[in-house]
Each structure stands twice: as C-alpha cells, then as structure tokens.
Amino acid sequence: MNDENELTQAGFDAIAEAMHRLYPAREGLFYGTIIPYALGGDDPLDGVEVWKSEHGVPHWHYVTYGFTELYEKESDDPEISGYGFELTFRLKRGEEEQPPVWPVSLLQNLARYVFSSGNAFGSGHHMDANGPIALETDTRLTALGFRVDPELGEADTPNGHFVFLQAVGLTADEMAAMMCWNGEKFLAELERRIPLCVTDLSRPSMMEDAALRAAWQEGMDRDGSSTAFFYMDELGARLENGRVTLRLGAGHDRTLTRMLRARVGKGRELFLQSRDTAVLFRPGKEAGVCEEDGVTVLTLPENALEELCGALGPHAGVYPLSSFPMTVELEPTAITDRDGNVIRVIE
C-alpha cells in the first residue's frame, strides 16, 4: 500500500527532490491551491514553491507544481509527463523577509493560458504580457522569455520526462529583438550580463547595452530568426484581380521588417495572424499571390522583399509596390493602457 501511494505522487516528489538537491540546507515555502482545478477551482496548478537563493545574485526562486502529471499517469504519451515542463521564475531579492506573492499569481495566470489553449511553452519561446508583469508596478518589464533553467535542467519520473523552464522578465524591445533572432541564443547573451537571468523589476532595457546590441545584430545577420509566427492585432489582406492589399497598423515597421529579412531573407517562411486574417510569406524566385485554405500566400523574390521592407515606414499611408502585385496600407495605431485608455497614436 505504501509503495502504491509513493508511486501516485512520484511526479510531485520528483520536483521536490530536485529543489532539495539544489538547496540542501534550506526549506521552501509552498503556496498551495485551496480548491483543486479539477473540482472547479480557479488555479490550475497544485501550488508554487519558493526558495531563498544566494546563487548569482540574492533572489527568490519560484517553481510550479502542476504542468506535469504529479500523481497518476493520465496522458497517452508514456515518454512525456503532462505538458512536458514545469515553470520556474527568479526574482531579485530586496530587504523583504518573505517572498512577494505576485509571481505566484503570474505563474497561475500562465497556467490558465496553457490549460485553456493547450499551447505549451518551450525553450526559446516568448510571450507579451500586454502590460507590466507585476501589476500596478512601475517597471519596463512587459514580456517573458522562456529557457531551460540552468540549475535544474530536466528530470525523469515514472510519468515521463519533463523540463524545468525558466520564465524571464523582458522589456518590449528585448522581446522584439528575441523574436528577430534565436530565442535561446538571445537569452544566453542576456545571461552574460544578468546572472541566471534573474528578473529585476527596476532594471533598464539591455538593448541599451552596446555590446549586447552588437552581438544581437551579428547573430541576427548570421542566423536569421527562429520565430516563424507573428501575431498582430491590426492585420488585413484583400485579394482582388491578382493583386493583394495588405493592411497593417503603423508602428510595427521595425519589428516586421527585421522579421521579414530574418525569415524570408534567409529562405524561411513567416506566418502573420490576427483574429480573422492569416498571411503567409514565402521566399521564392518568382513573385506569387494566391489563397490556400483561407490563408493569403505571398511568394517574395529578393527584390520584392526589399521593396516591401522599404514600404514599411513609420508613418501611416498607402504604398503600392512596383515589383510585386501588392499595395501596403499603413493605418494609424492607437496605443492603450491596461484599462483601454488611448495614451498615444502612431500616425
């Protein structure tokens, strides 16, 4: 009976044992969920444990329990436990005696996204938080990047394999830079300046660091982008008589231009998506415009790619291309705060 009980919590124990190996002389603080998600509770995770770490810089080390199969094996894949990862988060420590609770809420919110959408995170992924990662906080960190936690790595359990995936706080321009290069390489470059990529709410953008920016530019030119998907709120495409009208919001010019050159310019596809529109850019020797299963497919030769990138200027307007059957319409973009109030318009 005891062996059976131990087996049914083997996934839970695997996480706890990994943390005790990392912090053998310490005890973690566990924030458990009162009402389980399966019984109608709001929090998908069983809990989040927090450890006081002196590694790198003094910080709080958070780890989740619940993305993997903590108890009995439920999925049909014997090789992978649950979603195949548990999240960690490292927050720079101040004078406080107890760990801040907001990262627990952040991690539960990430779990709600994964559990509701079925979209799992992976190393090199990114996510826009659409506002400060810590609510009601004056911080420039409004996004997250994901990488394998360098101190915890991976683990095997009777329920399958999983990875400890660290969520790293990023500024908006850092996320844009990460998208235009290789996500894992960008975060590795970031760690050279921020030990263990510990999140510090008060830090400036590291894109202001000349050495990091140079390494990013060199890496982007060399490797291109590993991000094949780009979601845009303002995106439309209309195909008439063999010519496509591409509607975009002004202000996406720099990121989209870099993405196009780092993907299509390197012989790779780039997929743009909004709520009701999908556009696929393909590299090719001959220009092509068509629709495939509701997706507008644009095949761009090198000269058309360069003319398109040149048309993606910072100002709203209508820009017909001469080398490709396309007209680009850049519309004013309203920048809003978390409450929906317009704070700036890009025209």
Short mmCIF file of C-alpha atoms in Angstrom, two decimals:
data_model
loop_
_atom_site.label_atom_id
_atom_site.label_comp_id
_atom_site.label_asym_id
_atom_site.label_seq_id
_atom_site.Cartn_x
_atom_site.Cartn_y
_atom_site.Cartn_z
CA MET A 1 0.00 0.00 0.00
CA ASN A 2 2.83 2.40 0.84
CA ASP A 3 4.59 1.67 -2.45
CA GLU A 4 1.37 2.40 -4.34
CA ASN A 5 0.91 5.74 -2.51
CA GLU A 6 4.50 6.69 -3.25
CA LEU A 7 4.00 5.87 -6.92
CA THR A 8 0.88 8.01 -7.22
CA GLN A 9 2.80 11.13 -6.11
CA ALA A 10 6.02 10.31 -7.94
CA GLY A 11 5.74 13.37 -10.19
CA PHE A 12 5.27 15.69 -7.22
CA ASP A 13 8.21 14.10 -5.41
CA ALA A 14 10.49 14.47 -8.45
CA ILE A 15 10.08 18.27 -8.34
CA ALA A 16 10.55 18.42 -4.57
CA GLU A 17 13.67 16.26 -4.73
CA ALA A 18 15.21 18.41 -7.47
CA MET A 19 14.70 21.51 -5.32
CA HIS A 20 16.16 19.85 -2.23
CA ARG A 21 19.24 18.82 -4.21
CA LEU A 22 19.69 22.43 -5.33
CA TYR A 23 19.07 23.87 -1.85
CA PRO A 24 20.05 21.05 0.56
CA ALA A 25 20.30 23.22 3.67
CA ARG A 26 17.11 25.21 3.11
CA GLU A 27 13.37 24.78 3.21
CA GLY A 28 10.97 26.11 0.61
CA LEU A 29 7.72 27.95 1.23
CA PHE A 30 4.79 26.24 -0.52
CA TYR A 31 1.76 28.22 -1.73
CA GLY A 32 -0.86 25.54 -2.27
CA THR A 33 -4.17 25.75 -4.11
CA ILE A 34 -7.18 25.55 -1.78
CA ILE A 35 -9.73 24.23 -4.29
CA PRO A 36 -8.27 21.92 -6.97
CA TYR A 37 -8.79 22.96 -10.59
CA ALA A 38 -10.48 19.62 -11.31
CA LEU A 39 -13.09 20.44 -8.66
CA GLY A 40 -13.90 23.87 -10.06
CA GLY A 41 -11.12 25.94 -8.54
CA ASP A 42 -9.61 28.93 -10.36
CA ASP A 43 -5.95 27.92 -10.05
CA PRO A 44 -4.75 25.19 -12.45
CA LEU A 45 -1.55 24.49 -10.52
CA ASP A 46 -1.48 22.47 -7.31
CA GLY A 47 0.90 25.05 -5.94
CA VAL A 48 4.06 27.12 -6.27
CA GLU A 49 7.10 26.64 -4.05
CA VAL A 50 9.56 29.45 -3.31
CA TRP A 51 13.18 29.10 -2.25
CA LYS A 52 15.63 31.70 -0.98
CA SER A 53 18.67 31.59 -3.24
CA GLU A 54 22.12 33.17 -2.94
CA HIS A 55 23.24 31.87 -6.34
CA GLY A 56 24.31 34.53 -8.83
CA VAL A 57 22.62 37.40 -7.03
CA PRO A 58 20.35 37.07 -3.98
CA HIS A 59 16.90 36.20 -5.28
CA TRP A 60 13.68 34.25 -4.76
CA HIS A 61 13.41 31.07 -6.83
CA TYR A 62 9.82 30.02 -7.66
CA VAL A 63 8.88 26.59 -9.09
CA THR A 64 5.47 25.30 -10.16
CA TYR A 65 3.73 22.02 -9.39
CA GLY A 66 1.06 21.08 -11.91
CA PHE A 67 2.06 21.37 -15.57
CA THR A 68 3.30 17.78 -15.33
CA GLU A 69 1.45 14.71 -14.07
CA LEU A 70 2.10 14.92 -10.35
CA TYR A 71 0.20 11.81 -9.35
CA GLU A 72 -1.19 9.09 -11.61
CA LYS A 73 -0.33 8.85 -15.29
CA GLU A 74 -3.25 10.24 -17.31
CA SER A 75 -1.98 11.06 -20.80
CA ASP A 76 -1.39 8.53 -23.57
CA ASP A 77 2.24 9.55 -24.11
CA PRO A 78 4.46 7.41 -21.87
CA GLU A 79 7.56 9.48 -22.69
CA ILE A 80 6.30 12.92 -21.60
CA SER A 81 4.77 13.94 -18.28
CA GLY A 82 1.81 16.26 -18.82
CA TYR A 83 2.79 19.32 -20.83
CA GLY A 84 6.44 18.32 -20.55
CA PHE A 85 7.59 21.19 -18.33
CA GLU A 86 7.30 22.95 -15.01
CA LEU A 87 7.92 26.69 -14.84
CA THR A 88 10.44 28.48 -12.65
CA PHE A 89 10.87 32.19 -12.04
CA ARG A 90 13.76 34.04 -10.37
CA LEU A 91 13.06 37.44 -8.76
CA LYS A 92 15.81 39.70 -7.40
CA ARG A 93 15.56 39.88 -3.62
CA GLY A 94 15.42 43.10 -1.63
CA GLU A 95 15.16 43.59 2.11
CA GLU A 96 11.88 41.67 2.39
CA GLU A 97 11.79 38.64 4.68
CA GLN A 98 9.01 36.86 2.79
CA PRO A 99 8.84 36.30 -0.97
CA PRO A 100 6.48 38.55 -2.95
CA VAL A 101 3.26 36.77 -3.87
CA TRP A 102 2.67 38.39 -7.26
CA PRO A 103 4.93 35.88 -9.11
CA VAL A 104 2.66 33.11 -7.79
CA SER A 105 -0.28 34.85 -9.48
CA LEU A 106 1.79 35.36 -12.63
CA LEU A 107 2.61 31.65 -12.82
CA GLN A 108 -1.01 30.68 -12.20
CA ASN A 109 -2.07 33.05 -15.00
CA LEU A 110 0.41 31.39 -17.34
CA ALA A 111 -1.07 28.04 -16.33
CA ARG A 112 -4.58 29.30 -17.14
CA TYR A 113 -3.38 30.22 -20.62
CA VAL A 114 -1.78 26.81 -21.18
CA PHE A 115 -4.66 24.80 -19.75
CA SER A 116 -7.31 26.75 -21.69
CA SER A 117 -5.48 26.96 -25.03
CA GLY A 118 -3.47 23.75 -24.99
CA ASN A 119 -0.43 25.76 -26.15
CA ALA A 120 2.67 24.68 -24.25
CA PHE A 121 5.76 26.80 -23.69
CA GLY A 122 9.20 25.73 -24.84
CA SER A 123 12.78 26.91 -24.64
CA GLY A 124 13.25 30.00 -26.82
CA HIS A 125 9.56 30.97 -26.72
CA HIS A 126 8.33 34.44 -25.75
CA MET A 127 5.06 35.96 -24.55
CA ASP A 128 3.81 39.56 -24.45
CA ALA A 129 2.14 40.33 -21.09
CA ASN A 130 0.42 43.43 -22.56
CA GLY A 131 1.47 45.42 -19.52
CA PRO A 132 3.81 45.19 -16.50
CA ILE A 133 4.47 41.60 -15.47
CA ALA A 134 3.87 42.81 -11.90
CA LEU A 135 0.54 44.65 -11.86
CA GLU A 136 0.46 48.21 -10.52
CA THR A 137 4.27 48.33 -10.68
CA ASP A 138 6.43 50.94 -12.41
CA THR A 139 8.57 48.54 -14.43
CA ARG A 140 9.67 48.31 -18.04
CA LEU A 141 9.31 44.53 -17.99
CA THR A 142 6.20 43.75 -20.04
CA ALA A 143 7.06 40.39 -21.60
CA LEU A 144 8.52 36.98 -20.81
CA GLY A 145 11.09 34.77 -22.46
CA PHE A 146 11.47 31.06 -21.71
CA ARG A 147 14.61 28.92 -21.41
CA VAL A 148 15.72 25.77 -19.64
CA ASP A 149 16.50 26.63 -16.00
CA PRO A 150 20.31 26.25 -15.95
CA GLU A 151 20.44 24.88 -12.39
CA LEU A 152 17.53 22.43 -12.63
CA GLY A 153 17.62 21.21 -16.21
CA GLU A 154 15.47 18.14 -16.93
CA ALA A 155 14.06 15.24 -14.96
CA ASP A 156 12.59 11.77 -15.46
CA THR A 157 9.67 10.36 -13.48
CA PRO A 158 7.52 7.22 -13.76
CA ASN A 159 5.02 9.51 -15.53
CA GLY A 160 7.54 10.64 -18.14
CA HIS A 161 10.19 13.23 -18.90
CA PHE A 162 9.92 16.99 -18.27
CA VAL A 163 11.99 20.18 -18.35
CA PHE A 164 12.26 22.96 -15.79
CA LEU A 165 11.51 26.01 -17.91
CA GLN A 166 12.51 29.41 -16.54
CA ALA A 167 10.32 32.45 -17.30
CA VAL A 168 12.48 35.57 -17.68
CA GLY A 169 11.14 39.13 -17.43
CA LEU A 170 11.83 41.17 -20.60
CA THR A 171 11.24 44.68 -21.86
CA ALA A 172 9.19 45.20 -25.04
CA ASP A 173 12.25 45.92 -27.18
CA GLU A 174 14.08 42.89 -25.75
CA MET A 175 11.15 40.69 -26.75
CA ALA A 176 11.15 42.20 -30.24
CA ALA A 177 14.89 41.57 -30.51
CA MET A 178 14.45 38.00 -29.28
CA MET A 179 11.79 37.38 -31.96
CA CYS A 180 14.14 38.58 -34.70
CA TRP A 181 16.95 36.22 -33.67
CA ASN A 182 17.18 32.83 -31.97
CA GLY A 183 15.36 32.95 -28.64
CA GLU A 184 17.70 30.63 -26.77
CA LYS A 185 20.80 32.45 -28.04
CA PHE A 186 19.34 35.83 -27.12
CA LEU A 187 18.63 34.72 -23.53
CA ALA A 188 22.12 33.18 -23.31
CA GLU A 189 23.53 36.56 -24.34
CA LEU A 190 21.32 38.23 -21.74
CA GLU A 191 22.66 35.90 -19.03
CA ARG A 192 26.20 37.13 -19.71
CA ARG A 193 25.04 40.45 -18.25
CA ILE A 194 22.35 39.26 -15.81
CA PRO A 195 23.46 36.24 -13.72
CA LEU A 196 20.95 33.37 -14.05
CA CYS A 197 18.65 35.83 -15.88
CA VAL A 198 17.22 36.89 -12.52
CA THR A 199 14.24 39.21 -13.07
CA ASP A 200 14.83 42.71 -11.68
CA LEU A 201 11.76 44.95 -11.96
CA SER A 202 13.89 48.10 -11.70
CA ARG A 203 16.36 47.37 -14.49
CA PRO A 204 16.53 49.24 -17.80
CA SER A 205 16.39 47.59 -21.22
CA MET A 206 19.53 45.65 -22.00
CA MET A 207 19.12 46.72 -25.64
CA GLU A 208 20.72 49.95 -24.39
CA ASP A 209 23.90 47.92 -23.80
CA ALA A 210 26.08 48.48 -26.88
CA ALA A 211 27.86 45.12 -26.61
CA LEU A 212 24.64 43.13 -26.33
CA ARG A 213 23.08 45.05 -29.20
CA ALA A 214 26.13 44.35 -31.37
CA ALA A 215 26.03 40.63 -30.50
CA TRP A 216 22.30 40.56 -31.31
CA GLN A 217 22.79 42.29 -34.67
CA GLU A 218 25.62 39.93 -35.60
CA GLY A 219 23.61 36.89 -34.53
CA MET A 220 20.50 38.03 -36.39
CA ASP A 221 22.51 38.65 -39.58
CA ARG A 222 24.18 35.24 -39.24
CA ASP A 223 21.33 33.01 -38.04
CA GLY A 224 18.15 34.78 -39.08
CA SER A 225 15.08 34.34 -36.90
CA SER A 226 13.79 31.16 -35.25
CA THR A 227 10.32 32.74 -34.82
CA ALA A 228 8.04 31.59 -37.62
CA PHE A 229 4.79 33.04 -36.19
CA PHE A 230 3.93 36.68 -35.51
CA TYR A 231 0.55 37.75 -34.06
CA MET A 232 -0.63 41.25 -34.97
CA ASP A 233 -3.80 42.95 -33.73
CA GLU A 234 -4.11 45.05 -36.86
CA LEU A 235 -3.74 42.89 -39.95
CA GLY A 236 -5.90 42.54 -43.04
CA ALA A 237 -5.47 41.12 -46.54
CA ARG A 238 -7.72 41.53 -49.57
CA LEU A 239 -7.06 39.76 -52.87
CA GLU A 240 -8.68 41.22 -55.98
CA ASN A 241 -7.78 40.63 -59.65
CA GLY A 242 -4.44 39.09 -58.75
CA ARG A 243 -3.34 42.00 -56.55
CA VAL A 244 -3.31 41.92 -52.76
CA THR A 245 -3.92 44.84 -50.41
CA LEU A 246 -2.10 44.29 -47.13
CA ARG A 247 -3.40 46.37 -44.24
CA LEU A 248 -1.17 46.85 -41.20
CA GLY A 249 -1.03 49.11 -38.18
CA ALA A 250 1.67 51.77 -38.30
CA GLY A 251 4.36 51.23 -35.69
CA HIS A 252 5.14 47.60 -36.49
CA ASP A 253 7.62 48.69 -39.15
CA ARG A 254 10.92 47.91 -37.43
CA THR A 255 10.00 44.53 -35.97
CA LEU A 256 8.16 43.28 -39.07
CA THR A 257 10.95 44.49 -41.38
CA ARG A 258 13.53 42.65 -39.28
CA MET A 259 11.33 39.56 -39.13
CA LEU A 260 10.84 39.51 -42.91
CA ARG A 261 14.57 39.84 -43.59
CA ALA A 262 15.49 37.36 -40.86
CA ARG A 263 12.95 34.77 -42.10
CA VAL A 264 12.11 35.22 -45.81
CA GLY A 265 15.54 36.71 -46.48
CA LYS A 266 17.07 33.53 -45.02
CA GLY A 267 14.87 31.20 -47.10
CA ARG A 268 12.24 30.59 -44.40
CA GLU A 269 8.52 31.23 -44.15
CA LEU A 270 6.87 33.84 -41.90
CA PHE A 271 3.24 33.47 -40.79
CA LEU A 272 1.26 36.54 -39.68
CA GLN A 273 -2.00 36.08 -37.80
CA SER A 274 -4.74 38.33 -36.44
CA ARG A 275 -8.18 37.40 -35.12
CA ASP A 276 -9.64 36.96 -38.59
CA THR A 277 -6.74 37.14 -41.06
CA ALA A 278 -3.77 34.90 -41.84
CA VAL A 279 -0.92 35.79 -44.21
CA LEU A 280 1.98 33.54 -45.14
CA PHE A 281 5.17 34.98 -46.64
CA ARG A 282 7.32 32.56 -48.62
CA PRO A 283 10.72 33.02 -50.26
CA GLY A 284 10.87 32.24 -53.99
CA LYS A 285 12.47 33.15 -57.29
CA GLU A 286 9.18 34.25 -58.86
CA ALA A 287 6.52 36.50 -57.35
CA GLY A 288 3.26 34.79 -56.47
CA VAL A 289 -0.07 35.69 -54.87
CA CYS A 290 -2.77 33.15 -54.01
CA GLU A 291 -5.09 31.84 -51.31
CA GLU A 292 -4.72 28.41 -49.69
CA ASP A 293 -7.35 27.25 -47.19
CA GLY A 294 -8.25 30.81 -46.25
CA VAL A 295 -4.62 31.92 -45.94
CA THR A 296 -3.22 34.63 -48.21
CA VAL A 297 0.08 33.27 -49.50
CA LEU A 298 2.67 35.73 -50.81
CA THR A 299 5.82 34.43 -52.50
CA LEU A 300 8.51 37.12 -52.40
CA PRO A 301 11.60 37.25 -54.61
CA GLU A 302 14.54 39.19 -53.18
CA ASN A 303 13.69 42.47 -54.95
CA ALA A 304 10.05 42.33 -53.80
CA LEU A 305 11.16 41.60 -50.23
CA GLU A 306 13.37 44.68 -50.19
CA GLU A 307 10.68 46.92 -51.70
CA LEU A 308 8.15 45.66 -49.14
CA CYS A 309 10.55 46.32 -46.26
CA GLY A 310 11.13 49.80 -47.64
CA ALA A 311 7.38 50.44 -47.72
CA LEU A 312 7.00 49.54 -44.05
CA GLY A 313 7.86 53.03 -42.89
CA PRO A 314 6.92 54.62 -39.57
CA HIS A 315 4.09 56.72 -40.99
CA ALA A 316 0.55 55.83 -42.00
CA GLY A 317 -0.19 55.93 -45.71
CA VAL A 318 -0.84 53.91 -48.89
CA TYR A 319 2.20 52.40 -50.59
CA PRO A 320 1.80 50.48 -53.90
CA LEU A 321 4.71 48.22 -54.82
CA SER A 322 6.09 48.14 -58.38
CA SER A 323 7.96 44.83 -58.21
CA PHE A 324 5.12 42.84 -56.66
CA PRO A 325 1.29 42.91 -57.07
CA MET A 326 0.72 44.43 -53.63
CA THR A 327 -0.42 47.66 -52.03
CA VAL A 328 0.51 48.27 -48.40
CA GLU A 329 -1.92 50.30 -46.31
CA LEU A 330 -0.46 51.51 -43.01
CA GLU A 331 -3.19 52.73 -40.68
CA PRO A 332 -2.82 54.83 -37.52
CA THR A 333 -2.27 52.65 -34.46
CA ALA A 334 -3.71 53.56 -31.06
CA ILE A 335 -1.56 52.57 -28.07
CA THR A 336 -3.70 51.91 -24.99
CA ASP A 337 -3.04 51.18 -21.35
CA ARG A 338 -4.36 48.13 -19.48
CA ASP A 339 -7.70 49.88 -18.96
CA GLY A 340 -8.17 50.56 -22.67
CA ASN A 341 -7.38 54.28 -22.48
CA VAL A 342 -5.56 55.65 -25.53
CA ILE A 343 -2.19 57.03 -24.44
CA ARG A 344 -0.56 57.52 -27.87
CA VAL A 345 -1.42 57.28 -31.56
CA ILE A 346 1.18 56.30 -34.15
CA GLU A 347 0.28 58.06 -37.40
#
